[in-house]
Amino acid sequence: MTDQDRKPALRLEGIVKTFPGVRALDGVSLSVMPGEVHALMGENGAGKSTLMKVLGGLHQPNEGRIFIGDEPVVMGSPMDAKAKGVVFIHQELSLAEELSVAENIYLGQLPRKSFGRVDWTRLHADSDAILKRLNCGFGSGAIVGELSIANMQMVEIARALTVDAKAVIFDEPTASLTDAEKVVLFEVIADLRKQGVGIVYISHRMEEIFRISDRISVLRDGAYRGTLKTAETDEDEVTRLMIGRSLDLSRNAEHVELGDVALEVRGLSCGKLFHDVSFDLRAGEVLGFYGLVGAGRTEIAETLFGLRTPTAGKILLKGREVTIHSPMDAIAHGLSLVPEDRKSQGLILGMNCRDNITLPQVDDLTAGPFVSDGAEIAIFDQYRDRLDIKTPSWRQLVGNLSGGNQQKIVIGKWLSMRPEVLIVDEPTRGIDVGSKSEIHNLIRELAKSGYAVIVISSEMPEVLRVSDRVAAMYSGKLMRIFTADEVTEDNLVQAISGLSENSRVA
Ligand SMILES: Nc1ncnc2c1ncn2[C@@H]1O[C@H](COP(=O)(O)OP(=O)(O)OP(=O)(O)O)[C@@H](O)[C@H]1O
Ligand SMILES: [Mg+2]
């Protein structure tokens, strides 16, 4: 069969969706073939999630139509969309954390026995079968709230597999998955594809898009920009379609004069999480921490920030030994952490953009009992411009911003405290390629203006691009610190796999 003979599994036609002050979708059309992985790309705030929420019955469009096969349909609610074969795996997890895995998988469709009683035996048997198919390391009886974020994601995916899906939408599914979990996810997608299910896959990670997609559609500022066949295009063309220009991804190699030592860490240990870690960090310097998930990088950051108590070692700030018992202590000593899990640790979704940014410094801005509105708005404006945060106004609730713009708000919040030592954990997770390079430049600029910066990242190109030196972690140990001249992809990979040069020679 040729492409022309095949009918799309689903089709969106002329979709318009507006929110107060925002035209999120401006007449977008898109079709997904059966058995196709259709990637949807675009900058933060371009409208990707909104388009999929329209398809998934979470939003009603102002204009436009949806077809399944040849049939026009109205997606009245998420349940309705699911009944019509469209399953949505969300960017934000939407699980009932207090319930079991099995109850979450079959939420709203629990198997019943006579008299309407729940058939628990079947519920758990069916759930365990799906979990097994996904290679999950937990059972259907586990309580969802006690799982890791990655495992919660697997529960979301398991839930999608309970219906006879025509289309499955994945909205940034790999943002919090380890490499091993990603492999499993890609197998699941390959499997769905073989069964003729149409897949919409949203991600900012080009290498994933080029690995698994058949076609790529691009949105920009709510408008449809075009569809490319993956095999016939390249990253540069997609980037140009997304942001209207090419990106210079070379390393910003200019030399920055280093200042005094801002942070000294001596023999720092925290139980089994990491052991005997020592390093110095100077003002004007970016130190990257690279390693596999679980190598102890985040835990070091949390210990420096007072979220964990060290079991041994010393921390010195500007030459003075300090004891940091809490984040308040850390902030008072001029040390800030932009956490990895921004949803739970960084933002108040029901509060507006301005207040989220100025929250940590309300004390400083308070003149008597009143917070000065003007000063707060000025701070917000400054970071909106600097980070290119897309929002109609400072009054917008952070929960209404696109995923990547929410992350920029968190970064702005910690920057606005003007710390001397800034630790950023996975600074560009979920951030589009254009904003990503802006954030990399921003990190370099912060260093240039005298900040001492630690960047924790699982993306090697990111670490190599922003760091002056790179610390390689393996299994709770700092294996080696490379200078920019020494570091290569090869020796970095070796160091984080526990293969030091010596052991290789031996
Ligand atoms: N419920 C809402 N109320 C108001 N504005 C909204 C709402 N949902 C989305 N928007 C706005 O619509 C636009 C598109 O947002 P959307 O979440 O679709 O972006 P996205 O392409 O998924 O971005 P990201 O890559 O950051 O996830 C943004 O300007 C966003 O602020
Ligand atoms: Mg989104």
Tab-separated table of C-alpha atoms in Angstrom, residues 30-238:
chain	number	residue	atom	x	y	z
A	30	LEU	CA	-2.409	17.437	11.851
A	31	SER	CA	-2.921	13.822	10.835
A	32	VAL	CA	-1.491	10.677	12.354
A	33	MET	CA	-1.268	7.438	10.382
A	34	PRO	CA	-1.851	4.016	11.936
A	35	GLY	CA	1.466	2.543	13.070
A	36	GLU	CA	3.226	5.882	12.769
A	37	VAL	CA	5.312	7.635	15.407
A	38	HIS	CA	4.513	11.284	14.780
A	39	ALA	CA	6.747	13.673	16.695
A	40	LEU	CA	5.392	17.051	17.732
A	41	MET	CA	7.999	19.714	18.330
A	42	GLY	CA	8.112	23.398	19.120
A	43	GLU	CA	9.471	25.852	21.638
A	44	ASN	CA	8.193	26.069	25.197
A	45	GLY	CA	4.708	27.533	24.990
A	46	ALA	CA	4.274	26.742	21.276
A	47	GLY	CA	1.007	24.902	21.976
A	48	LYS	CA	1.995	21.211	21.845
A	49	SER	CA	0.402	20.160	25.123
A	50	THR	CA	-2.667	22.293	24.452
A	51	LEU	CA	-3.201	20.626	21.054
A	52	MET	CA	-2.956	17.222	22.651
A	53	LYS	CA	-5.275	18.256	25.482
A	54	VAL	CA	-7.850	19.191	22.849
A	55	LEU	CA	-7.411	15.780	21.262
A	56	GLY	CA	-7.561	14.095	24.666
A	57	GLY	CA	-10.806	15.800	25.704
A	58	LEU	CA	-9.277	18.012	28.410
A	59	HIS	CA	-9.964	21.232	26.512
A	60	GLN	CA	-12.792	22.035	24.122
A	61	PRO	CA	-11.527	23.846	21.016
A	62	ASN	CA	-13.033	27.215	20.045
A	63	GLU	CA	-12.951	26.111	16.421
A	64	GLY	CA	-11.927	23.075	14.399
A	65	ARG	CA	-12.781	19.421	14.077
A	66	ILE	CA	-11.380	16.055	15.097
A	67	PHE	CA	-11.764	12.890	12.995
A	68	ILE	CA	-11.157	9.281	13.952
A	69	GLY	CA	-10.817	7.489	10.660
A	70	ASP	CA	-13.457	9.264	8.538
A	71	GLU	CA	-15.751	10.005	11.395
A	72	PRO	CA	-15.997	13.449	13.000
A	73	VAL	CA	-15.937	13.137	16.785
A	74	VAL	CA	-16.316	15.374	19.800
A	75	MET	CA	-14.041	14.593	22.715
A	76	GLY	CA	-16.309	15.587	25.577
A	77	SER	CA	-13.972	14.560	28.387
A	78	PRO	CA	-10.808	12.529	28.958
A	79	MET	CA	-12.986	9.464	29.658
A	80	ASP	CA	-14.850	10.056	26.412
A	81	ALA	CA	-11.600	10.388	24.447
A	82	LYS	CA	-10.293	7.190	26.006
A	83	ALA	CA	-13.524	5.374	25.108
A	84	LYS	CA	-12.945	6.520	21.515
A	85	GLY	CA	-9.455	5.060	21.602
A	86	VAL	CA	-7.318	8.134	22.321
A	87	VAL	CA	-5.060	7.691	25.332
A	88	PHE	CA	-3.033	10.525	26.778
A	89	ILE	CA	0.116	10.123	28.843
A	90	HIS	CA	0.653	13.460	30.482
A	91	GLN	CA	3.602	15.732	30.916
A	92	GLU	CA	2.439	16.259	34.494
A	93	LEU	CA	1.650	13.001	36.225
A	94	SER	CA	-2.020	12.596	36.994
A	95	LEU	CA	-2.086	9.714	39.452
A	96	ALA	CA	-3.947	9.198	42.709
A	97	GLU	CA	-0.907	8.853	44.941
A	98	GLU	CA	-2.708	7.320	47.908
A	99	LEU	CA	-4.137	4.449	45.863
A	100	SER	CA	-2.442	1.241	44.762
A	101	VAL	CA	-0.813	0.777	41.385
A	102	ALA	CA	-3.637	-1.567	40.276
A	103	GLU	CA	-6.366	0.908	41.272
A	104	ASN	CA	-4.584	3.634	39.338
A	105	ILE	CA	-4.166	1.511	36.231
A	106	TYR	CA	-7.885	0.712	36.130
A	107	LEU	CA	-9.152	3.959	37.664
A	108	GLY	CA	-12.703	4.582	36.464
A	109	GLN	CA	-12.933	1.096	34.957
A	110	LEU	CA	-12.333	-1.302	37.861
A	111	PRO	CA	-13.417	-4.861	36.957
A	112	ARG	CA	-16.666	-5.788	38.769
A	113	LYS	CA	-18.241	-8.983	39.995
A	114	SER	CA	-21.952	-9.468	40.629
A	115	PHE	CA	-23.632	-6.800	42.808
A	116	GLY	CA	-21.057	-4.309	41.561
A	117	ARG	CA	-18.334	-5.472	43.893
A	118	VAL	CA	-14.779	-4.870	42.695
A	119	ASP	CA	-13.097	-8.026	41.436
A	120	TRP	CA	-9.802	-7.541	43.264
A	121	THR	CA	-8.282	-10.826	42.140
A	122	ARG	CA	-8.800	-9.955	38.495
A	123	LEU	CA	-7.755	-6.352	39.035
A	124	HIS	CA	-4.394	-7.399	40.416
A	125	ALA	CA	-3.855	-10.249	37.948
A	126	ASP	CA	-4.559	-8.000	34.951
A	127	SER	CA	-2.440	-5.196	36.384
A	128	ASP	CA	0.496	-7.479	37.089
A	129	ALA	CA	0.336	-8.790	33.527
A	130	ILE	CA	0.669	-5.252	32.164
A	131	LEU	CA	3.461	-4.394	34.595
A	132	LYS	CA	5.288	-7.508	33.507
A	133	ARG	CA	4.961	-6.500	29.865
A	134	LEU	CA	6.586	-3.177	30.807
A	135	ASN	CA	9.356	-4.901	32.773
A	136	CYS	CA	8.417	-2.978	35.909
A	137	GLY	CA	10.264	-3.801	39.090
A	138	PHE	CA	7.216	-3.304	41.341
A	139	GLY	CA	3.905	-5.085	41.852
A	140	SER	CA	0.315	-3.957	41.421
A	141	GLY	CA	-0.171	-3.713	45.193
A	142	ALA	CA	2.406	-0.943	45.700
A	143	ILE	CA	1.115	2.474	46.766
A	144	VAL	CA	1.768	4.945	43.956
A	145	GLY	CA	2.925	7.771	46.234
A	146	GLU	CA	5.806	5.602	47.417
A	147	LEU	CA	7.180	4.982	43.924
A	148	SER	CA	9.940	6.968	42.259
A	149	ILE	CA	8.868	9.515	39.628
A	150	ALA	CA	10.117	7.194	36.902
A	151	ASN	CA	8.012	4.329	38.204
A	152	MET	CA	4.975	6.597	38.455
A	153	GLN	CA	5.491	7.312	34.786
A	154	MET	CA	5.437	3.606	34.076
A	155	VAL	CA	2.079	3.406	35.897
A	156	GLU	CA	0.737	6.129	33.585
A	157	ILE	CA	1.912	4.110	30.612
A	158	ALA	CA	0.428	0.901	32.051
A	159	ARG	CA	-2.895	2.708	32.336
A	160	ALA	CA	-2.761	3.521	28.633
A	161	LEU	CA	-2.360	-0.122	27.746
A	162	THR	CA	-5.687	-1.171	29.302
A	163	VAL	CA	-7.770	0.025	26.386
A	164	ASP	CA	-7.821	-0.863	22.741
A	165	ALA	CA	-6.060	2.315	21.716
A	166	LYS	CA	-6.144	3.829	18.224
A	167	ALA	CA	-3.768	6.578	19.220
A	168	VAL	CA	-1.481	7.096	22.203
A	169	ILE	CA	-0.096	10.502	23.042
A	170	PHE	CA	3.168	10.740	24.938
A	171	ASP	CA	3.861	14.240	26.279
A	172	GLU	CA	7.564	14.409	27.197
A	173	PRO	CA	7.599	10.879	28.582
A	174	THR	CA	11.352	10.587	29.055
A	175	ALA	CA	11.962	13.776	31.011
A	176	SER	CA	12.377	11.821	34.246
A	177	LEU	CA	13.349	8.366	33.016
A	178	THR	CA	16.740	6.680	33.329
A	179	ASP	CA	18.421	5.308	30.215
A	180	ALA	CA	17.327	1.756	31.073
A	181	GLU	CA	13.732	2.881	31.540
A	182	LYS	CA	13.887	4.743	28.252
A	183	VAL	CA	14.869	1.555	26.459
A	184	VAL	CA	11.777	-0.135	27.899
A	185	LEU	CA	9.594	2.795	26.852
A	186	PHE	CA	10.919	2.693	23.291
A	187	GLU	CA	10.181	-1.036	23.173
A	188	VAL	CA	6.622	-0.346	24.305
A	189	ILE	CA	6.272	2.278	21.583
A	190	ALA	CA	7.672	-0.094	18.957
A	191	ASP	CA	5.190	-2.688	20.135
A	192	LEU	CA	2.202	-0.318	19.905
A	193	ARG	CA	3.357	0.731	16.486
A	194	LYS	CA	3.434	-2.833	15.252
A	195	GLN	CA	-0.162	-3.207	16.391
A	196	GLY	CA	-1.085	-0.294	14.136
A	197	VAL	CA	-1.569	2.268	16.879
A	198	GLY	CA	-0.811	5.864	15.875
A	199	ILE	CA	1.610	7.538	18.274
A	200	VAL	CA	2.079	11.223	18.959
A	201	TYR	CA	5.382	11.821	20.678
A	202	ILE	CA	6.295	15.178	22.227
A	203	SER	CA	9.875	15.761	23.283
A	204	HIS	CA	12.580	18.402	23.203
A	205	ARG	CA	15.291	15.791	22.773
A	206	MET	CA	16.359	15.709	19.169
A	207	GLU	CA	18.287	12.462	19.424
A	208	GLU	CA	15.152	10.665	20.632
A	209	ILE	CA	13.019	12.226	17.947
A	210	PHE	CA	15.421	11.136	15.244
A	211	ARG	CA	15.684	7.684	16.762
A	212	ILE	CA	12.014	6.794	16.993
A	213	SER	CA	9.837	9.044	14.832
A	214	ASP	CA	8.587	8.615	11.261
A	215	ARG	CA	7.477	12.212	10.771
A	216	ILE	CA	7.981	15.464	12.654
A	217	SER	CA	5.417	18.261	12.829
A	218	VAL	CA	6.413	21.643	14.175
A	219	LEU	CA	4.346	24.280	15.954
A	220	ARG	CA	5.467	27.817	16.525
A	221	ASP	CA	3.542	30.400	18.571
A	222	GLY	CA	0.375	28.329	18.254
A	223	ALA	CA	0.625	28.007	14.469
A	224	TYR	CA	1.362	24.925	12.386
A	225	ARG	CA	4.731	25.299	10.639
A	226	GLY	CA	4.946	22.090	8.657
A	227	THR	CA	5.591	18.354	8.699
A	228	LEU	CA	8.870	16.710	7.713
A	229	LYS	CA	9.758	13.082	7.084
A	230	THR	CA	12.356	12.206	9.708
A	231	ALA	CA	14.487	10.234	7.262
A	232	GLU	CA	14.654	13.206	4.916
A	233	THR	CA	15.509	15.992	7.358
A	234	ASP	CA	18.086	16.895	9.993
A	235	GLU	CA	18.306	18.675	13.348
A	236	ASP	CA	19.227	21.965	11.776
A	237	GLU	CA	16.152	22.059	9.533
A	238	VAL	CA	13.847	21.153	12.426
